[in-house]
Amino acid sequence: MAPKRTLQGDFRVEPLGKAHDRATFSCGSEPLDNYLKRQAGQDVAKRVAVCFVLTPDGKTVAGYYTLSQYAVDLVQLPAETVKKLPRYPEVPTTLLGRLAVSERFRGQKLGEFLLLDALYRCLQQSRQVASAAIVVDAKDESAKRFYEHFQFVPLPSIPNRLFLPMGTIGDLFRDA
Ligand SMILES: CC(C)(COP(=O)(O)OP(=O)(O)OC[C@H]1O[C@@H](n2cnc3c(N)ncnc32)[C@H](O)[C@@H]1OP(=O)(O)O)[C@@H](O)C(=O)NCCC(=O)NCCS
């Protein structure tokens, strides 16, 4: 996985705001569409998640992702990861709660761009508030394969939950 953090054209990542057209967003997964349309704004207002959108023009939503702080029970992690961690009952992590690309914009590496943007943002934040890994819940097998494509590792104890150690992300962006 090579860090590719620039895109052709005017695409940019912005915090979800009133100017973004959520109503027409369609990624093929109704729960992910509905989350953006109905819930994301409230979650941001209540500070339980932040939501970033990828937009070519400040209005159209080509994709989005959400981030929150999240604690994982140490016992849920693979043994080889646990060996490297202190024996606290919980490990501080960052939850990449949702990530989706509009069907209109698929197959243009925008999913990769959004994921790398999220990883980089989490790495930067972890230097202020510690986080040992990024955790994702893949909604189905296809989403799981997407994350595995980017080196996420399944948690043995929880189906469809995967993680990527912050150390691996640090290595990825060492020269960035
Ligand atoms: C998964 C998703 C974000 C991919 O977005 P995308 O913009 O079409 O993907 P990209 O063009 O950035 O693909 C980047 C790489 O990932 C691979 N990839 C994309 N989707 C994949 C999948 N489902 N399984 C395995 N690999 C996948 C591509 O083949 C490409 O590989 P390459 O660099 O070797 O050519 C998009 O299909 C989506 O939003 N799906 C519905 C929601 C979803 O499943 N979200 C996942 C979190 S729950």
XYZ file of N, CA and C and ligand atoms in Angstrom:
576
model
N 0.855 -1.190 0.000
C 0.000 0.000 0.000
C 0.894 1.244 0.000
N 0.829 2.027 -1.041
C 1.631 3.252 -1.085
C 0.746 4.431 -0.719
N 1.206 5.330 0.163
C 0.350 6.458 0.526
C 0.142 7.424 -0.634
N -1.081 7.520 -1.070
C -1.385 8.421 -2.196
C -2.386 9.425 -1.670
N -1.921 10.627 -1.383
C -2.800 11.565 -0.706
C -3.144 12.781 -1.551
N -2.954 12.660 -2.866
C -3.426 13.735 -3.739
C -4.284 13.107 -4.829
N -5.244 13.869 -5.309
C -6.131 13.403 -6.363
C -6.131 14.413 -7.493
N -6.447 13.908 -8.703
C -6.609 14.844 -9.810
C -7.890 15.645 -9.610
N -7.938 16.842 -10.164
C -9.153 17.644 -10.058
C -9.205 18.390 -8.739
N -10.433 18.823 -8.392
C -10.586 19.689 -7.229
C -11.083 18.963 -5.994
N -10.995 17.629 -5.969
C -11.494 16.901 -4.806
C -10.814 17.378 -3.533
N -11.616 17.524 -2.498
C -11.038 17.853 -1.196
C -11.866 17.203 -0.082
N -11.233 17.037 1.058
C -11.915 16.457 2.216
C -12.247 17.592 3.178
N -13.534 17.640 3.596
C -13.990 18.723 4.478
C -14.839 18.136 5.598
N -14.885 18.784 6.760
C -15.842 18.359 7.779
C -17.264 18.505 7.222
N -18.119 17.536 7.522
C -19.516 17.616 7.060
C -20.123 18.958 7.473
N -20.756 19.625 6.510
C -21.363 20.926 6.808
C -22.677 21.101 6.072
N -23.317 22.237 6.312
C -24.656 22.476 5.746
C -24.644 22.552 4.216
N -23.526 22.942 3.632
C -23.462 23.093 2.171
C -23.455 21.746 1.443
N -23.154 20.666 2.141
C -23.033 19.365 1.469
C -24.401 18.735 1.212
N -24.587 18.282 -0.008
C -25.860 17.698 -0.428
C -25.918 16.227 -0.013
N -26.488 15.975 1.161
C -26.550 14.599 1.678
C -27.679 13.811 1.021
N -28.736 14.537 0.604
C -29.969 13.869 0.172
C -29.752 12.954 -1.027
N -28.839 13.296 -1.909
C -28.671 12.505 -3.136
C -27.565 11.455 -3.013
N -26.946 11.355 -1.835
C -25.847 10.400 -1.695
C -26.381 8.971 -1.779
N -25.740 8.143 -2.605
C -26.187 6.760 -2.769
C -24.965 5.871 -3.006
N -24.688 4.988 -2.037
C -23.494 4.138 -2.142
C -23.863 2.669 -2.301
N -25.172 2.371 -2.418
C -25.588 0.979 -2.585
C -25.859 0.281 -1.269
N -25.600 0.949 -0.168
C -25.896 0.385 1.155
C -26.845 1.354 1.853
N -28.090 0.926 2.027
C -29.090 1.833 2.597
C -28.707 2.342 3.987
N -28.200 1.456 4.867
C -27.825 1.972 6.203
C -26.753 3.069 6.121
N -25.804 2.911 5.201
C -24.744 3.930 5.088
C -25.283 5.215 4.465
N -26.227 5.098 3.513
C -26.871 6.295 2.940
C -27.693 7.009 4.015
N -28.493 6.223 4.728
C -29.369 6.819 5.737
C -28.577 7.454 6.871
N -27.469 6.838 7.206
C -26.651 7.411 8.276
C -26.232 8.829 7.898
N -25.757 8.995 6.663
C -25.300 10.327 6.240
C -26.471 11.308 6.203
N -27.614 10.820 5.690
C -28.769 11.712 5.508
C -29.397 12.118 6.843
N -29.466 11.162 7.796
C -30.310 11.390 8.975
C -29.566 11.463 10.302
N -28.399 10.847 10.380
C -27.802 10.683 11.703
C -26.476 11.426 11.881
N -25.719 11.533 10.782
C -24.345 12.033 10.913
C -24.306 13.423 11.560
N -25.206 14.307 11.125
C -25.216 15.674 11.655
C -25.430 15.676 13.162
N -26.364 14.838 13.617
C -26.642 14.763 15.066
C -25.444 14.199 15.823
N -24.824 13.178 15.248
C -23.661 12.579 15.925
C -22.530 13.596 16.064
N -22.361 14.403 15.008
C -21.320 15.436 15.072
C -21.699 16.457 16.145
N -22.968 16.901 16.139
C -23.407 17.910 17.116
C -23.242 17.400 18.540
N -23.471 16.099 18.725
C -23.372 15.525 20.089
C -21.977 15.028 20.418
N -21.059 15.234 19.479
C -19.646 14.897 19.680
C -19.402 13.417 19.929
N -20.216 12.559 19.315
C -19.936 11.121 19.411
C -19.216 10.618 18.160
N -19.173 11.453 17.125
C -18.415 11.106 15.917
C -18.047 12.404 15.206
N -16.962 12.357 14.435
C -16.721 13.410 13.449
C -16.946 12.780 12.082
N -17.398 13.605 11.138
C -17.703 13.093 9.802
C -16.996 13.973 8.783
N -16.222 13.343 7.904
C -15.534 14.075 6.839
C -16.091 13.630 5.493
N -16.295 14.582 4.602
C -16.808 14.246 3.272
C -15.771 14.586 2.212
N -15.781 13.795 1.167
C -14.934 14.045 0.000
C -15.832 14.691 -1.050
N -15.428 15.850 -1.526
C -16.299 16.582 -2.448
C -15.490 17.207 -3.585
N -16.037 17.157 -4.804
C -15.342 17.794 -5.921
C -15.663 19.283 -6.046
N -16.733 19.751 -5.374
C -17.205 21.118 -5.627
C -17.745 21.827 -4.383
N -17.548 21.226 -3.216
C -18.055 21.841 -1.986
C -19.506 21.510 -1.708
N -20.192 20.826 -2.656
C -21.619 20.506 -2.486
C -21.857 18.994 -2.635
N -21.395 18.460 -3.758
C -21.605 17.033 -4.040
C -20.792 16.177 -3.072
N -21.444 15.136 -2.514
C -20.721 14.234 -1.616
C -20.305 12.993 -2.409
N -19.009 12.886 -2.684
C -18.493 11.708 -3.405
C -18.239 10.557 -2.442
N -18.014 10.873 -1.181
C -17.774 9.832 -0.179
C -17.689 10.458 1.192
N -17.699 9.604 2.208
C -17.563 10.125 3.576
C -16.978 9.070 4.487
N -16.467 9.528 5.625
C -16.091 8.593 6.693
C -16.324 9.258 8.046
N -16.398 8.414 9.090
C -16.574 8.929 10.454
C -15.483 8.359 11.358
N -15.144 9.131 12.371
C -14.139 8.715 13.359
C -14.645 8.999 14.767
N -14.312 8.109 15.694
C -14.620 8.300 17.116
C -13.515 7.653 17.939
N -13.416 8.067 19.188
C -12.511 7.344 20.088
C -13.215 6.064 20.549
N -12.396 5.052 20.825
C -12.991 3.738 21.069
C -12.024 2.896 21.894
N -12.541 2.179 22.888
C -11.690 1.297 23.693
C -11.957 -0.158 23.307
N -10.893 -0.907 23.086
C -11.021 -2.333 22.762
C -10.511 -3.137 23.953
N -11.234 -4.188 24.336
C -10.750 -5.064 25.407
C -9.472 -5.755 24.946
N -8.481 -5.739 25.813
C -7.195 -6.348 25.465
C -7.381 -7.799 25.000
N -8.313 -8.508 25.644
C -8.492 -9.938 25.337
C -9.039 -10.170 23.924
N -9.548 -9.105 23.296
C -10.087 -9.274 21.934
C -8.992 -9.247 20.870
N -7.814 -8.790 21.261
C -6.735 -8.636 20.273
C -5.977 -9.945 20.084
N -5.352 -10.140 18.910
C -4.557 -11.353 18.689
C -3.381 -11.420 19.662
N -2.995 -12.659 20.027
C -1.958 -12.866 21.041
C -0.663 -12.127 20.706
N -0.276 -12.112 19.430
C 1.017 -11.484 19.088
C 0.965 -9.963 19.253
N -0.237 -9.375 19.148
C -0.382 -7.934 19.397
C -0.360 -7.670 20.898
N -1.054 -8.535 21.649
C -1.136 -8.373 23.107
C 0.262 -8.394 23.728
N 1.123 -9.251 23.177
C 2.489 -9.382 23.720
C 3.240 -8.048 23.737
N 2.888 -7.183 22.768
C 3.618 -5.914 22.640
C 2.982 -4.786 23.466
N 1.880 -5.081 24.160
C 1.142 -4.024 24.862
C 1.217 -4.212 26.372
N 1.099 -3.110 27.154
C 1.011 -3.258 28.607
C -0.310 -3.933 28.983
N -0.374 -4.495 30.153
C -1.538 -5.301 30.551
C -2.687 -4.457 31.111
N -3.040 -3.384 30.461
C -4.248 -2.657 30.859
C -5.450 -3.404 30.291
N -6.587 -3.353 30.984
C -7.741 -4.132 30.491
C -8.250 -3.652 29.131
N -8.103 -2.357 28.852
C -8.589 -1.820 27.577
C -7.478 -1.080 26.849
N -7.579 -1.087 25.529
C -6.570 -0.436 24.691
C -7.233 0.751 23.987
N -6.632 1.948 24.059
C -7.238 3.085 23.343
C -7.028 2.943 21.829
N -8.095 3.095 21.093
C -8.030 2.986 19.628
C -8.912 4.090 19.013
N -8.913 4.149 17.701
C -9.809 5.054 16.970
C -10.722 4.194 16.105
N -12.019 4.467 16.181
C -12.991 3.715 15.389
C -13.278 4.447 14.079
N -12.977 3.773 12.972
C -13.424 4.254 11.660
C -14.807 3.636 11.481
N -15.813 4.393 11.924
C -17.154 3.823 12.068
C -17.802 3.490 10.740
N -17.649 4.397 9.784
C -18.255 4.208 8.460
C -17.351 4.823 7.415
N -17.352 4.193 6.246
C -16.626 4.764 5.091
C -17.389 4.311 3.861
N -17.722 5.239 2.996
C -18.483 4.872 1.798
C -18.176 5.839 0.659
N -18.239 5.305 -0.554
C -18.062 6.112 -1.764
C -19.344 6.004 -2.587
N -19.826 7.124 -3.078
C -21.036 7.158 -3.906
C -20.861 6.266 -5.141
N -21.922 5.586 -5.538
C -21.839 4.706 -6.724
C -21.386 5.479 -7.965
N -21.761 6.750 -8.041
C -21.345 7.612 -9.173
C -19.843 7.735 -9.297
N -19.136 7.555 -8.178
C -17.698 7.869 -8.156
C -16.823 6.636 -7.903
N -17.411 5.436 -8.062
C -16.671 4.209 -7.738
C -15.521 3.942 -8.691
N -14.560 3.143 -8.210
C -13.486 2.629 -9.049
C -12.499 3.677 -9.520
N -12.459 4.821 -8.825
C -11.509 5.898 -9.203
C -10.493 6.120 -8.101
N -10.351 5.112 -7.238
C -9.403 5.191 -6.108
C -9.843 6.197 -5.045
N -11.124 6.555 -5.070
C -11.574 7.511 -4.056
C -11.738 6.830 -2.698
N -12.114 5.532 -2.708
C -12.182 4.780 -1.451
C -10.800 4.703 -0.820
N -9.818 4.418 -1.639
C -8.432 4.366 -1.148
C -8.008 5.731 -0.615
N -8.349 6.772 -1.368
C -7.961 8.119 -0.945
C -8.600 8.466 0.399
N -9.894 8.158 0.533
C -10.596 8.459 1.789
C -9.999 7.666 2.945
N -9.708 6.383 2.698
C -9.151 5.545 3.761
C -7.786 6.097 4.193
N -6.938 6.429 3.233
C -5.617 6.956 3.583
C -5.735 8.309 4.285
N -6.703 9.111 3.866
C -6.928 10.389 4.546
C -7.295 10.146 6.013
N -8.160 9.142 6.231
C -8.569 8.812 7.607
C -7.364 8.292 8.409
N -6.562 7.414 7.808
C -5.403 6.856 8.518
C -4.437 7.978 8.899
N -4.197 8.881 7.953
C -3.241 9.962 8.214
C -3.762 10.885 9.322
N -5.053 11.186 9.244
C -5.654 12.056 10.266
C -5.535 11.405 11.650
N -5.812 10.089 11.706
C -5.745 9.368 12.991
C -4.315 9.352 13.518
N -3.352 9.154 12.630
C -1.948 9.143 13.046
C -1.573 10.494 13.659
N -1.966 11.573 12.987
C -1.658 12.910 13.494
C -2.297 13.126 14.865
N -3.576 12.749 14.976
C -4.293 12.947 16.240
C -3.691 12.112 17.356
N -3.171 10.932 17.021
C -2.658 10.020 18.056
C -1.401 10.583 18.718
N -0.828 11.620 18.108
C 0.334 12.265 18.738
C -0.120 13.242 19.830
N -1.415 13.557 19.858
C -1.975 14.438 20.890
C -2.782 13.635 21.917
N -3.575 12.681 21.423
C -4.353 11.802 22.308
C -4.071 10.381 21.825
N -3.428 9.587 22.670
C -2.896 8.300 22.210
C -3.979 7.364 21.678
N -3.609 6.658 20.625
C -4.469 5.629 20.043
C -3.537 4.567 19.485
N -3.762 3.315 19.859
C -2.819 2.255 19.491
C -3.151 1.611 18.153
N -4.365 1.857 17.640
C -4.780 1.187 16.398
C -6.027 1.851 15.846
N -6.307 1.584 14.591
C -7.609 1.943 14.016
C -8.433 0.669 13.908
N -9.675 0.761 14.353
C -10.587 -0.376 14.336
C -11.707 -0.080 13.352
N -12.116 -1.093 12.566
C -13.268 -0.925 11.670
C -14.231 -2.102 11.848
N -15.508 -1.832 11.638
C -16.504 -2.894 11.558
C -16.945 -2.974 10.113
N -16.543 -4.033 9.419
C -16.933 -4.191 8.016
C -18.379 -4.663 7.973
N -19.183 -4.017 7.117
C -20.617 -4.346 7.138
C -20.917 -5.681 6.466
N -20.028 -6.135 5.599
C -20.231 -7.435 4.945
C -18.882 -7.974 4.453
N -18.928 -9.115 3.761
C -17.674 -9.758 3.317
C -16.912 -8.886 2.329
N -17.645 -8.179 1.474
C -17.001 -7.327 0.476
C -16.244 -6.181 1.166
N -16.887 -5.583 2.156
C -16.223 -4.497 2.890
C -15.003 -5.049 3.637
N -15.140 -6.274 4.145
C -14.015 -6.895 4.854
C -12.828 -7.069 3.902
N -13.123 -7.513 2.692
C -12.046 -7.693 1.706
C -11.384 -6.353 1.351
N -12.208 -5.294 1.298
C -11.645 -3.956 1.028
C -10.610 -3.603 2.100
N -10.973 -3.801 3.370
C -10.032 -3.440 4.442
C -8.826 -4.383 4.458
N -9.042 -5.651 4.176
C -7.909 -6.589 4.144
C -6.932 -6.225 3.019
N -7.485 -5.684 1.935
C -6.659 -5.218 0.822
C -5.651 -4.161 1.304
N -6.034 -3.442 2.367
C -5.167 -2.392 2.914
C -4.532 -2.829 4.242
N -4.316 -4.141 4.384
C -3.540 -4.713 5.491
C -4.244 -4.718 6.845
N -5.537 -4.390 6.896
C -6.257 -4.541 8.161
C -6.294 -6.021 8.529
N -6.240 -6.296 9.836
C -6.171 -7.671 10.340
C -7.473 -7.979 11.088
N -8.129 -9.106 10.777
C -9.362 -9.441 11.504
C -9.089 -9.703 12.990
N -10.024 -9.280 13.840
C -9.947 -9.631 15.261
C -10.517 -11.030 15.410
N -9.748 -11.942 15.999
C -10.208 -13.335 16.030
C -11.537 -13.518 16.762
N -11.796 -12.658 17.779
C -12.958 -12.899 18.645
C -14.235 -12.234 18.148
N -14.140 -11.325 17.191
C -15.350 -10.588 16.765
C -15.459 -10.613 15.243
N -16.480 -11.276 14.709
C -16.617 -11.368 13.259
C -16.726 -9.987 12.617
N -16.034 -9.815 11.518
C -16.093 -8.581 10.714
C -15.515 -7.337 11.380
N -14.853 -7.521 12.530
C -14.116 -6.375 13.092
C -12.639 -6.555 12.754
N -12.028 -5.489 12.252
C -10.619 -5.559 11.857
C -9.872 -4.388 12.486
N -8.555 -4.510 12.539
C -7.777 -3.397 13.070
C -6.456 -3.258 12.329
N -5.883 -2.068 12.453
C -4.571 -1.782 11.869
C -3.779 -1.029 12.935
N -2.645 -1.601 13.393
C -1.886 -0.929 14.460
C -1.394 0.453 14.016
N -1.374 1.400 14.963
C -0.923 2.765 14.631
C 0.547 2.741 14.209
N 1.316 1.767 14.720
C 2.720 1.657 14.308
C 2.839 1.376 12.813
N 1.961 0.528 12.296
C 1.961 0.219 10.861
C 1.612 1.474 10.065
N 0.670 2.254 10.588
C 0.260 3.489 9.898
C 1.406 4.501 9.942
N 2.115 4.533 11.070
C 3.276 5.416 11.181
C 4.334 5.061 10.154
N 4.569 3.744 9.958
C 5.551 3.305 8.953
C 5.112 3.734 7.555
N 3.810 3.623 7.318
C 3.267 3.950 6.000
C 3.509 5.410 5.624
N 3.389 6.278 6.631
C 3.517 7.725 6.370
C 4.845 8.283 6.887
N 5.842 7.412 6.990
C 7.103 7.855 7.603
C 7.669 9.095 6.912
N 7.562 9.147 5.591
C 8.163 10.272 4.867
C 7.146 11.370 4.538
N 5.910 11.188 5.009
C 4.869 12.168 4.622
C 4.925 13.408 5.509
C -15.638 -0.261 -0.493
C -15.664 1.085 -1.250
C -15.454 2.211 -0.250
C -14.550 1.094 -2.319
O -14.541 2.357 -2.955
P -13.930 2.592 -4.422
O -13.695 4.057 -4.563
O -14.768 1.941 -5.451
O -12.547 1.787 -4.324
P -11.138 2.243 -4.922
O -11.284 2.600 -6.375
O -10.537 3.287 -4.065
O -10.308 0.889 -4.777
C -8.975 0.920 -4.275
C -8.442 -0.497 -4.264
O -9.286 -1.293 -3.404
C -9.790 -2.408 -4.131
N -11.155 -2.660 -3.697
C -12.216 -1.827 -3.801
N -13.308 -2.413 -3.275
C -12.898 -3.645 -2.833
C -13.559 -4.725 -2.210
N -14.857 -4.693 -1.911
N -12.834 -5.828 -1.914
C -11.512 -5.907 -2.202
N -10.834 -4.910 -2.801
C -11.531 -3.791 -3.115
C -9.733 -1.995 -5.600
O -9.673 -3.116 -6.443
C -8.474 -1.178 -5.637
O -7.366 -2.061 -5.676
P -6.011 -1.724 -6.501
O -5.431 -0.488 -5.886
O -5.156 -2.938 -6.288
O -6.444 -1.489 -7.906
C -17.008 1.272 -2.005
O -17.220 0.156 -2.842
C -18.217 1.437 -1.093
O -18.489 2.533 -0.633
N -18.978 0.343 -0.861
C -20.207 0.394 -0.089
C -19.943 0.728 1.340
C -18.889 -0.148 2.000
O -18.813 -1.350 1.789
N -18.085 0.476 2.868
C -16.996 -0.221 3.578
C -17.053 0.093 5.019
S -18.439 -0.613 5.888
